[in-house]
């Protein structure tokens, strides 16, 4: 394992502070955690050093920092992993010292434990050892052979998990996604709500190993054992490799359906969708050709996160009961068409077109998942009752609030990939394929409202969240908003006289204080007469009369069109 491999482990969330490509290619021989000022006598060549920087103080001697890093260099350490929890950041003088002594420096965020880093290194080393040609395996020969045959047969993840751990007395073990959704669990493992599972993945208790596959932080699979030291690391890695092969086969099957999903979303998003073609596309995706439906549109908070948007939305929707869906990119966005349970096509598995009591590969997997609030997942057990939250006598799908369900799941996406979760907009429920285009328009307006929050607040908005002028205007194309802003506020905008910028600020505060002269003067620390004068100038330059409600709304709307 090389130093650069640590940066590729999304679950650790490490960041490179300093290091060149040659140094990042150094092999890691071990791990040592220390907060001694001079740790040289406890280090061995090739180790990475974990330090909480307790030894460092802002008002200390810079020479102490230099001695610490020089000791690492002298002992042959390949990298320093500095924790941010003690001081909130990596000190600048430590960065300078590492640059001088050519020691790679990585920052460790407060939410990543040193234990998680240590386990990641040693489990990776065990895995590399197990992949070398050898006649010795941690898994008994009969177990390995049976797992290989079960894999070829197409066994579910739950069946593989139970068989892999049976010779160890079947300890409780979970196969979890990055957002805490239970893919499978052994027969002895109790149901685990997604919120609690997410906490366990990021906690320091138990043993967690990521299953290697082409995935994202949102939908990555993790083997998690609540107990510690129950399974030898090498054996655990062999089981993870088998599950990785199962995951890759499953992903290849699902990839074959991508074209059908893209055709459906393309038809729904076209200017004049052909209803018959949409119905055929729904059937090709394994969705019912009668409603009710909901459309969700998601967009990344940052352009560089675009590739993970589809995985994030797919993972979020996989937490929902009683729905099937198709997801595909649509321009710079990702669109999902959701069919509520009860359409003519019957209840379907969200990803495969299978019935809800089957695993994506078509076999029962009743150990699979628990709903985020602890209820059994209806995709993982024989279906009983109507859709989530519905009245058995009511219209199918009426009781499922997709907006509320996704809002409950979104914090789990944030936890699995901090800062990378997308924004999403959710339409109202529509009754028929002919209404999907309308639902898409609604979802895009709701997405625009969701985008008014910053990356750290990325979340879900529904049409019902368009409850204010700001969220309503957010759905209007940017070019149109720009033209309106310049038309109404032209003389007051940047680029004009400096005094006009002051007038613009005064107008904004005046409207924010409900046109109260006294409160505006207090907020701006001005005399009331000065506020009167400035507002009169605003009226003269814009041609608006702020005693009229419609003119107040014009100016307020223009201020919001940014």
Tab-separated table of C-alpha atoms in Angstrom, residues 114-554:
chain	number	residue	atom	x	y	z
A	114	UNK	CA	-6.894	7.278	13.921
A	115	UNK	CA	-8.161	3.762	14.471
A	116	UNK	CA	-10.041	3.853	11.160
A	117	UNK	CA	-6.803	4.818	9.387
A	118	UNK	CA	-4.847	2.065	11.136
A	119	UNK	CA	-7.448	-0.554	10.210
A	120	UNK	CA	-7.536	0.655	6.608
A	121	UNK	CA	-3.752	0.251	6.282
A	122	UNK	CA	-3.501	-3.179	7.860
A	123	UNK	CA	-6.597	-4.594	6.163
A	124	UNK	CA	-5.222	-3.425	2.817
A	125	UNK	CA	-1.884	-5.048	3.589
A	126	UNK	CA	-3.605	-8.312	4.512
A	127	UNK	CA	-5.533	-8.145	1.270
A	128	UNK	CA	-2.399	-7.626	-0.812
A	129	UNK	CA	-0.823	-10.583	0.957
A	130	UNK	CA	-3.844	-12.789	0.273
A	131	UNK	CA	-3.739	-11.962	-3.447
A	132	UNK	CA	-0.198	-13.246	-3.840
A	133	UNK	CA	0.134	-16.729	-5.370
A	134	UNK	CA	-0.117	-19.158	-2.474
A	135	UNK	CA	-1.700	-22.429	-1.479
A	136	UNK	CA	-2.727	-21.014	1.899
A	137	UNK	CA	-6.043	-19.217	2.438
A	138	UNK	CA	-7.760	-17.951	5.524
A	139	UNK	CA	-11.103	-19.379	4.393
A	140	UNK	CA	-11.321	-23.172	4.709
A	141	UNK	CA	-11.101	-24.968	1.365
A	142	UNK	CA	-14.669	-26.317	1.539
A	143	UNK	CA	-16.097	-22.880	2.382
A	144	UNK	CA	-14.126	-21.212	-0.393
A	145	UNK	CA	-15.276	-23.801	-2.890
A	146	UNK	CA	-18.913	-23.522	-1.880
A	147	UNK	CA	-18.842	-19.713	-2.016
A	148	UNK	CA	-17.385	-19.908	-5.521
A	149	UNK	CA	-20.175	-22.242	-6.634
A	150	UNK	CA	-22.830	-20.050	-4.981
A	151	UNK	CA	-21.380	-17.041	-6.727
A	152	UNK	CA	-21.578	-18.769	-10.100
A	153	UNK	CA	-25.138	-19.840	-9.333
A	154	UNK	CA	-26.057	-16.217	-8.741
A	155	UNK	CA	-26.677	-16.359	-4.996
A	156	UNK	CA	-27.809	-13.181	-3.262
A	157	UNK	CA	-25.520	-11.113	-1.075
A	158	UNK	CA	-27.389	-12.335	2.017
A	159	UNK	CA	-26.860	-15.978	1.102
A	160	UNK	CA	-23.156	-15.409	0.473
A	161	UNK	CA	-22.801	-13.536	3.751
A	162	UNK	CA	-24.435	-16.295	5.817
A	163	UNK	CA	-22.389	-19.036	4.158
A	164	UNK	CA	-19.098	-17.137	4.539
A	165	UNK	CA	-19.523	-16.692	8.293
A	166	UNK	CA	-21.264	-19.989	9.102
A	167	UNK	CA	-18.021	-21.809	10.031
A	168	UNK	CA	-17.280	-19.000	12.525
A	169	UNK	CA	-20.582	-19.452	14.336
A	170	UNK	CA	-22.308	-16.800	12.173
A	171	UNK	CA	-21.375	-13.663	14.123
A	172	UNK	CA	-23.588	-10.613	13.501
A	173	UNK	CA	-22.400	-8.957	10.315
A	174	UNK	CA	-23.898	-6.333	8.011
A	175	UNK	CA	-23.318	-5.360	4.415
A	176	UNK	CA	-24.052	-1.612	4.427
A	177	UNK	CA	-23.984	1.121	1.829
A	178	UNK	CA	-22.193	4.395	2.490
A	179	UNK	CA	-25.491	6.005	3.499
A	180	UNK	CA	-26.303	3.268	6.030
A	181	UNK	CA	-28.770	1.211	3.986
A	182	UNK	CA	-28.568	-2.488	4.813
A	183	UNK	CA	-27.951	-4.521	1.661
A	184	UNK	CA	-27.764	-7.796	3.581
A	185	UNK	CA	-27.099	-9.130	7.074
A	186	UNK	CA	-26.364	-12.476	8.649
A	187	UNK	CA	-29.189	-14.365	10.333
A	188	UNK	CA	-27.902	-13.406	13.786
A	189	UNK	CA	-27.757	-9.659	13.048
A	190	UNK	CA	-30.671	-7.574	14.298
A	191	UNK	CA	-32.332	-5.005	12.054
A	192	UNK	CA	-30.278	-1.817	11.937
A	193	UNK	CA	-31.949	1.519	11.107
A	194	UNK	CA	-30.057	3.451	8.453
A	195	UNK	CA	-29.283	6.387	10.734
A	196	UNK	CA	-27.661	4.155	13.325
A	197	UNK	CA	-25.815	2.206	10.633
A	198	UNK	CA	-24.416	5.435	9.215
A	199	UNK	CA	-23.097	6.377	12.663
A	200	UNK	CA	-21.473	2.983	13.067
A	201	UNK	CA	-19.685	3.255	9.723
A	202	UNK	CA	-18.107	6.500	10.845
A	203	UNK	CA	-17.545	5.496	14.469
A	204	UNK	CA	-14.571	3.871	16.123
A	205	UNK	CA	-16.315	0.765	17.442
A	206	UNK	CA	-16.521	-2.540	15.637
A	207	UNK	CA	-14.715	-3.581	12.446
A	208	UNK	CA	-15.502	-2.102	9.033
A	209	UNK	CA	-14.013	-2.999	5.655
A	210	UNK	CA	-14.967	-1.479	2.321
A	211	UNK	CA	-15.816	-3.885	-0.487
A	212	UNK	CA	-13.736	-2.915	-3.513
A	213	UNK	CA	-15.886	-2.094	-6.564
A	214	UNK	CA	-16.562	0.656	-9.084
A	215	UNK	CA	-18.721	2.742	-6.791
A	216	UNK	CA	-19.058	6.081	-5.074
A	217	UNK	CA	-19.020	7.168	-1.440
A	218	UNK	CA	-22.832	7.096	-1.501
A	219	UNK	CA	-23.413	3.511	-2.663
A	220	UNK	CA	-20.149	1.814	-1.655
A	221	UNK	CA	-20.571	-1.471	0.203
A	222	UNK	CA	-19.011	-1.930	3.634
A	223	UNK	CA	-18.693	-5.104	5.683
A	224	UNK	CA	-19.397	-4.166	9.283
A	225	UNK	CA	-19.064	-6.372	12.354
A	226	UNK	CA	-20.287	-4.753	15.598
A	227	UNK	CA	-17.726	-6.759	17.586
A	228	UNK	CA	-13.968	-6.379	17.465
A	229	UNK	CA	-11.367	-9.059	16.713
A	230	UNK	CA	-14.100	-11.591	15.909
A	231	UNK	CA	-12.722	-12.389	12.447
A	232	UNK	CA	-9.049	-12.497	11.357
A	233	UNK	CA	-8.300	-9.577	9.005
A	234	UNK	CA	-7.105	-11.801	6.173
A	235	UNK	CA	-10.256	-13.909	6.307
A	236	UNK	CA	-12.430	-10.788	6.356
A	237	UNK	CA	-10.644	-9.477	3.304
A	238	UNK	CA	-11.223	-12.753	1.419
A	239	UNK	CA	-14.954	-12.515	2.175
A	240	UNK	CA	-14.948	-8.898	1.002
A	241	UNK	CA	-13.291	-9.954	-2.253
A	242	UNK	CA	-16.027	-12.515	-2.918
A	243	UNK	CA	-18.708	-9.917	-2.219
A	244	UNK	CA	-16.848	-7.524	-4.515
A	245	UNK	CA	-17.115	-10.056	-7.337
A	246	UNK	CA	-20.833	-10.392	-6.600
A	247	UNK	CA	-21.198	-6.585	-6.665
A	248	UNK	CA	-19.390	-6.238	-9.986
A	249	UNK	CA	-21.585	-8.897	-11.604
A	250	UNK	CA	-24.697	-7.179	-10.262
A	251	UNK	CA	-23.512	-3.808	-11.539
A	252	UNK	CA	-22.899	-5.243	-15.011
A	253	UNK	CA	-26.490	-6.537	-15.123
A	254	UNK	CA	-27.851	-3.173	-14.023
A	255	UNK	CA	-25.691	-1.324	-16.558
A	256	UNK	CA	-27.606	-3.104	-19.329
A	257	UNK	CA	-30.732	-1.188	-18.284
A	258	UNK	CA	-29.107	2.245	-18.413
A	259	UNK	CA	-30.056	2.821	-22.051
A	260	UNK	CA	-33.727	2.149	-21.319
A	261	UNK	CA	-33.620	4.634	-18.430
A	262	UNK	CA	-31.957	7.249	-20.629
A	263	UNK	CA	-34.600	6.793	-23.314
A	264	UNK	CA	-37.390	7.297	-20.773
A	265	UNK	CA	-35.911	10.448	-19.247
A	266	UNK	CA	-35.153	11.782	-22.728
A	267	UNK	CA	-38.769	11.336	-23.796
A	268	UNK	CA	-40.148	12.925	-20.632
A	269	UNK	CA	-37.829	15.896	-21.080
A	270	UNK	CA	-38.621	16.460	-24.763
A	271	UNK	CA	-40.667	19.460	-25.875
A	272	UNK	CA	-43.646	17.402	-27.078
A	273	UNK	CA	-43.440	13.903	-25.578
A	274	UNK	CA	-45.325	11.156	-27.378
A	275	UNK	CA	-47.530	9.491	-24.729
A	276	UNK	CA	-47.445	6.077	-26.430
A	277	UNK	CA	-43.654	6.227	-26.651
A	278	UNK	CA	-43.445	7.204	-22.967
A	279	UNK	CA	-45.670	4.264	-21.996
A	280	UNK	CA	-43.468	1.885	-24.002
A	281	UNK	CA	-40.357	3.349	-22.387
A	282	UNK	CA	-41.869	2.878	-18.932
A	283	UNK	CA	-42.497	-0.777	-19.663
A	284	UNK	CA	-38.951	-1.183	-21.027
A	285	UNK	CA	-37.659	0.091	-17.676
A	286	UNK	CA	-39.840	-2.376	-15.783
A	287	UNK	CA	-42.162	0.387	-14.561
A	288	UNK	CA	-45.983	0.314	-14.714
A	289	UNK	CA	-47.537	2.252	-17.594
A	290	UNK	CA	-50.184	3.774	-15.312
A	291	UNK	CA	-49.623	6.144	-12.385
A	292	UNK	CA	-49.273	7.510	-9.869
A	293	UNK	CA	-45.767	8.880	-10.540
A	294	UNK	CA	-43.375	11.417	-9.047
A	295	UNK	CA	-40.409	13.031	-10.808
A	296	UNK	CA	-37.219	14.004	-8.982
A	297	UNK	CA	-34.448	16.132	-10.494
A	298	UNK	CA	-31.044	16.367	-8.799
A	299	UNK	CA	-28.021	18.541	-9.536
A	300	UNK	CA	-24.553	18.623	-7.946
A	301	UNK	CA	-23.616	21.436	-5.604
A	302	UNK	CA	-20.297	21.748	-7.452
A	303	UNK	CA	-19.514	20.862	-11.110
A	304	UNK	CA	-16.770	18.431	-10.076
A	305	UNK	CA	-19.365	16.351	-8.183
A	306	UNK	CA	-21.507	15.727	-11.289
A	307	UNK	CA	-20.324	12.137	-11.740
A	308	UNK	CA	-21.637	11.146	-8.313
A	309	UNK	CA	-25.071	12.733	-8.705
A	310	UNK	CA	-26.704	9.679	-10.291
A	311	UNK	CA	-25.273	7.364	-7.628
A	312	UNK	CA	-26.451	9.699	-4.871
A	313	UNK	CA	-30.017	9.917	-6.195
A	314	UNK	CA	-30.200	6.172	-6.845
A	315	UNK	CA	-28.988	5.432	-3.325
A	316	UNK	CA	-31.432	7.910	-1.768
A	317	UNK	CA	-34.391	6.415	-3.647
A	318	UNK	CA	-33.299	2.897	-2.676
A	319	UNK	CA	-34.137	3.809	0.932
A	320	UNK	CA	-37.813	4.337	-0.002
A	321	UNK	CA	-40.453	1.647	0.343
A	322	UNK	CA	-43.180	0.897	-2.176
A	323	UNK	CA	-41.632	2.550	-5.211
A	324	UNK	CA	-39.820	1.538	-8.375
A	325	UNK	CA	-37.799	4.014	-10.388
A	326	UNK	CA	-35.601	4.747	-13.365
A	327	UNK	CA	-32.664	7.160	-13.033
A	328	UNK	CA	-30.540	8.682	-15.794
A	329	UNK	CA	-28.549	11.840	-16.541
A	330	UNK	CA	-30.536	14.616	-18.236
A	331	UNK	CA	-28.256	17.393	-19.435
A	332	UNK	CA	-26.430	18.786	-16.443
A	333	UNK	CA	-28.968	17.194	-14.106
A	334	UNK	CA	-30.038	13.701	-13.087
A	335	UNK	CA	-33.703	12.760	-13.424
A	336	UNK	CA	-35.672	9.985	-11.760
A	337	UNK	CA	-39.143	8.806	-12.710
A	338	UNK	CA	-40.716	7.126	-9.680
A	339	UNK	CA	-43.672	4.776	-9.946
A	340	UNK	CA	-45.642	4.389	-6.738
A	341	UNK	CA	-46.741	0.933	-5.768
A	342	UNK	CA	-50.173	-0.001	-7.070
A	343	UNK	CA	-49.865	0.785	-10.786
A	344	UNK	CA	-51.005	-1.681	-13.385
A	345	UNK	CA	-47.569	-3.225	-13.600
A	346	UNK	CA	-47.639	-4.227	-9.943
A	347	UNK	CA	-45.044	-3.566	-7.258
A	348	UNK	CA	-41.518	-3.691	-8.571
A	349	UNK	CA	-38.020	-3.686	-7.178
A	350	UNK	CA	-36.498	-0.258	-7.639
A	351	UNK	CA	-33.485	-1.413	-9.582
A	352	UNK	CA	-34.292	-4.673	-11.292
A	353	UNK	CA	-37.973	-4.954	-12.142
A	354	UNK	CA	-38.271	-7.859	-9.703
A	355	UNK	CA	-41.066	-8.097	-7.192
A	356	UNK	CA	-40.517	-6.367	-3.829
A	357	UNK	CA	-39.934	-9.637	-1.953
A	358	UNK	CA	-36.911	-10.499	-4.080
A	359	UNK	CA	-33.294	-9.496	-4.259
A	360	UNK	CA	-32.188	-7.589	-7.404
A	361	UNK	CA	-31.029	-10.879	-8.922
A	362	UNK	CA	-34.504	-12.407	-8.563
A	363	UNK	CA	-34.078	-14.576	-5.473
A	364	UNK	CA	-35.631	-14.010	-2.049
A	365	UNK	CA	-33.334	-12.160	0.333
A	366	UNK	CA	-35.412	-11.583	3.441
A	367	UNK	CA	-32.345	-10.533	5.418
A	368	UNK	CA	-31.693	-7.592	3.136
A	369	UNK	CA	-32.730	-4.220	4.468
A	370	UNK	CA	-34.395	-2.346	7.240
A	371	UNK	CA	-36.193	0.928	6.613
A	372	UNK	CA	-34.459	4.008	8.082
A	373	UNK	CA	-36.920	4.088	10.973
A	374	UNK	CA	-36.427	0.418	11.786
A	375	UNK	CA	-39.412	-1.093	9.966
A	376	UNK	CA	-38.728	-4.147	7.784
A	377	UNK	CA	-38.026	-3.142	4.209
A	378	UNK	CA	-40.823	-4.383	1.967
A	379	UNK	CA	-38.258	-5.190	-0.707
A	380	UNK	CA	-36.711	-7.669	1.709
A	381	UNK	CA	-39.746	-9.531	3.039
A	382	UNK	CA	-43.066	-10.852	1.686
A	383	UNK	CA	-45.173	-7.812	0.911
A	384	UNK	CA	-48.113	-7.140	3.172
A	385	UNK	CA	-50.301	-4.052	3.166
A	386	UNK	CA	-50.372	-0.987	0.987
A	387	UNK	CA	-47.770	1.651	0.222
A	388	UNK	CA	-45.844	3.331	2.980
A	389	UNK	CA	-48.173	5.486	5.039
A	390	UNK	CA	-51.197	4.826	2.851
A	391	UNK	CA	-54.746	4.089	3.820
A	392	UNK	CA	-55.561	0.575	2.538
A	393	UNK	CA	-58.805	1.922	1.159
A	394	UNK	CA	-57.309	5.010	-0.455
A	395	UNK	CA	-55.832	5.693	-3.842
A	396	UNK	CA	-52.565	3.757	-4.404
A	397	UNK	CA	-49.511	5.897	-3.755
A	398	UNK	CA	-51.429	8.724	-2.125
A	399	UNK	CA	-49.864	8.121	1.276
A	400	UNK	CA	-46.231	8.223	0.092
A	401	UNK	CA	-44.682	11.661	0.546
A	402	UNK	CA	-41.535	11.385	-1.577
A	403	UNK	CA	-40.408	14.875	-0.576
A	404	UNK	CA	-40.565	14.031	3.157
A	405	UNK	CA	-39.012	10.579	2.708
A	406	UNK	CA	-36.054	11.962	0.750
A	407	UNK	CA	-35.592	14.804	3.222
A	408	UNK	CA	-35.165	12.168	5.953
A	409	UNK	CA	-32.561	10.312	3.875
A	410	UNK	CA	-30.547	13.336	2.710
A	411	UNK	CA	-28.555	13.768	5.969
A	412	UNK	CA	-27.292	10.216	5.461
A	413	UNK	CA	-25.941	11.206	2.034
A	414	UNK	CA	-24.194	14.167	3.640
A	415	UNK	CA	-22.656	11.872	6.251
A	416	UNK	CA	-21.335	9.445	3.633
A	417	UNK	CA	-19.764	12.199	1.486
A	418	UNK	CA	-19.564	15.532	3.351
A	419	UNK	CA	-20.117	18.475	1.029
A	420	UNK	CA	-20.802	16.294	-2.032
A	421	UNK	CA	-24.528	15.544	-1.656
A	422	UNK	CA	-26.557	17.101	-4.496
A	423	UNK	CA	-29.605	19.349	-4.384
A	424	UNK	CA	-32.910	17.768	-5.422
A	425	UNK	CA	-36.351	18.956	-6.452
A	426	UNK	CA	-39.487	16.811	-6.142
A	427	UNK	CA	-42.698	17.179	-8.150
A	428	UNK	CA	-46.262	16.650	-7.031
A	429	UNK	CA	-47.685	13.178	-7.616
A	430	UNK	CA	-49.219	12.874	-11.109
A	431	UNK	CA	-51.728	10.337	-12.311
A	432	UNK	CA	-50.638	9.273	-15.815
A	433	UNK	CA	-47.670	9.119	-18.235
A	434	UNK	CA	-49.090	12.142	-20.078
A	435	UNK	CA	-48.523	14.217	-16.921
A	436	UNK	CA	-44.820	13.362	-16.516
A	437	UNK	CA	-43.667	16.399	-18.510
A	438	UNK	CA	-45.622	18.657	-16.147
A	439	UNK	CA	-44.105	16.838	-13.176
A	440	UNK	CA	-40.632	17.421	-14.630
A	441	UNK	CA	-41.278	21.165	-14.866
A	442	UNK	CA	-42.442	21.200	-11.248
A	443	UNK	CA	-39.380	19.251	-10.120
A	444	UNK	CA	-37.057	21.694	-11.881
A	445	UNK	CA	-38.722	24.660	-10.193
A	446	UNK	CA	-38.372	22.885	-6.851
A	447	UNK	CA	-34.715	22.144	-7.634
A	448	UNK	CA	-34.125	25.848	-8.247
A	449	UNK	CA	-35.562	26.538	-4.796
A	450	UNK	CA	-33.291	23.890	-3.253
A	451	UNK	CA	-30.295	25.510	-4.935
A	452	UNK	CA	-30.845	28.725	-3.005
A	453	UNK	CA	-29.130	26.959	-0.079
A	454	UNK	CA	-25.351	26.664	0.039
A	455	UNK	CA	-23.340	23.452	-0.567
A	456	UNK	CA	-23.243	22.716	3.160
A	457	UNK	CA	-27.057	22.942	3.304
A	458	UNK	CA	-27.774	20.979	0.112
A	459	UNK	CA	-31.094	19.238	0.455
A	460	UNK	CA	-34.474	18.462	-0.997
A	461	UNK	CA	-37.275	20.834	-1.944
A	462	UNK	CA	-40.773	20.103	-3.182
A	463	UNK	CA	-43.300	22.191	-5.046
A	464	UNK	CA	-44.880	22.986	-1.686
A	465	UNK	CA	-41.631	24.695	-0.679
A	466	UNK	CA	-42.239	27.403	-3.294
A	467	UNK	CA	-43.873	29.447	-0.569
A	468	UNK	CA	-42.043	32.720	-0.979
A	469	UNK	CA	-41.025	35.175	-3.656
A	470	UNK	CA	-37.346	34.193	-3.411
A	471	UNK	CA	-37.971	30.493	-4.054
A	472	UNK	CA	-40.427	31.275	-6.847
A	473	UNK	CA	-37.971	33.551	-8.643
A	474	UNK	CA	-35.200	30.971	-8.320
A	475	UNK	CA	-36.965	28.844	-10.940
A	476	UNK	CA	-36.874	31.596	-13.568
A	477	UNK	CA	-33.927	31.266	-16.005
A	478	UNK	CA	-30.866	33.229	-14.951
A	479	UNK	CA	-30.767	35.326	-18.132
A	480	UNK	CA	-34.367	36.443	-17.625
A	481	UNK	CA	-33.708	37.369	-14.000
A	482	UNK	CA	-30.630	39.357	-15.039
A	483	UNK	CA	-32.586	41.359	-17.619
A	484	UNK	CA	-35.355	42.095	-15.106
A	485	UNK	CA	-32.861	43.174	-12.435
A	486	UNK	CA	-31.119	45.574	-14.806
A	487	UNK	CA	-34.413	46.924	-16.118
A	488	UNK	CA	-35.756	47.769	-12.664
A	489	UNK	CA	-32.580	48.665	-10.778
A	490	UNK	CA	-30.255	49.689	-13.627
A	491	UNK	CA	-28.928	53.029	-12.279
A	492	UNK	CA	-28.360	51.570	-8.802
A	493	UNK	CA	-26.342	48.524	-9.849
A	494	UNK	CA	-22.539	48.186	-9.654
A	495	UNK	CA	-20.900	50.002	-12.517
A	496	UNK	CA	-22.808	53.213	-11.865
A	497	UNK	CA	-21.836	55.962	-9.473
A	498	UNK	CA	-20.492	54.945	-6.047
A	499	UNK	CA	-23.276	56.872	-4.343
A	500	UNK	CA	-25.813	54.691	-6.128
A	501	UNK	CA	-24.403	51.577	-4.433
A	502	UNK	CA	-25.199	53.248	-1.108
A	503	UNK	CA	-28.731	53.895	-2.318
A	504	UNK	CA	-29.094	50.227	-3.277
A	505	UNK	CA	-27.995	49.132	0.199
A	506	UNK	CA	-30.435	51.570	1.793
A	507	UNK	CA	-33.286	50.272	-0.379
A	508	UNK	CA	-32.545	46.675	0.604
A	509	UNK	CA	-32.541	47.503	4.332
A	510	UNK	CA	-35.672	49.663	3.954
A	511	UNK	CA	-37.650	46.837	2.332
A	512	UNK	CA	-36.267	44.288	4.804
A	513	UNK	CA	-37.655	46.443	7.643
A	514	UNK	CA	-41.115	46.650	6.073
A	515	UNK	CA	-40.536	50.232	4.904
A	516	UNK	CA	-40.180	51.535	8.458
A	517	UNK	CA	-38.257	54.800	8.445
A	518	UNK	CA	-37.296	54.572	12.131
A	519	UNK	CA	-36.112	50.926	12.049
A	520	UNK	CA	-34.166	51.517	8.832
A	521	UNK	CA	-32.436	54.542	10.328
A	522	UNK	CA	-31.563	52.526	13.433
A	523	UNK	CA	-30.212	49.600	11.407
A	524	UNK	CA	-28.048	51.893	9.256
A	525	UNK	CA	-27.074	54.221	12.111
A	526	UNK	CA	-28.470	57.191	10.187
A	527	UNK	CA	-30.810	60.076	10.894
A	528	UNK	CA	-34.373	59.474	9.709
A	529	UNK	CA	-34.127	62.496	7.393
A	530	UNK	CA	-31.143	60.880	5.659
A	531	UNK	CA	-33.183	57.724	5.040
A	532	UNK	CA	-36.025	59.849	3.605
A	533	UNK	CA	-33.602	61.608	1.265
A	534	UNK	CA	-32.036	58.356	0.032
A	535	UNK	CA	-35.367	56.658	-0.625
A	536	UNK	CA	-36.553	59.704	-2.559
A	537	UNK	CA	-33.423	59.409	-4.721
A	538	UNK	CA	-34.159	55.694	-5.273
A	539	UNK	CA	-37.695	56.559	-6.406
A	540	UNK	CA	-36.415	59.243	-8.764
A	541	UNK	CA	-33.794	56.981	-10.363
A	542	UNK	CA	-36.019	53.895	-10.712
A	543	UNK	CA	-39.315	55.585	-11.479
A	544	UNK	CA	-41.010	53.627	-8.670
A	545	UNK	CA	-43.209	54.947	-5.866
A	546	UNK	CA	-42.482	53.094	-2.638
A	547	UNK	CA	-45.843	54.048	-1.186
A	548	UNK	CA	-47.418	51.645	-3.697
A	549	UNK	CA	-47.484	47.913	-2.958
A	550	UNK	CA	-46.914	46.840	-6.575
A	551	UNK	CA	-43.839	49.059	-6.879
A	552	UNK	CA	-42.455	47.697	-3.598
A	553	UNK	CA	-42.885	44.180	-4.991
A	554	UNK	CA	-41.166	45.177	-8.244
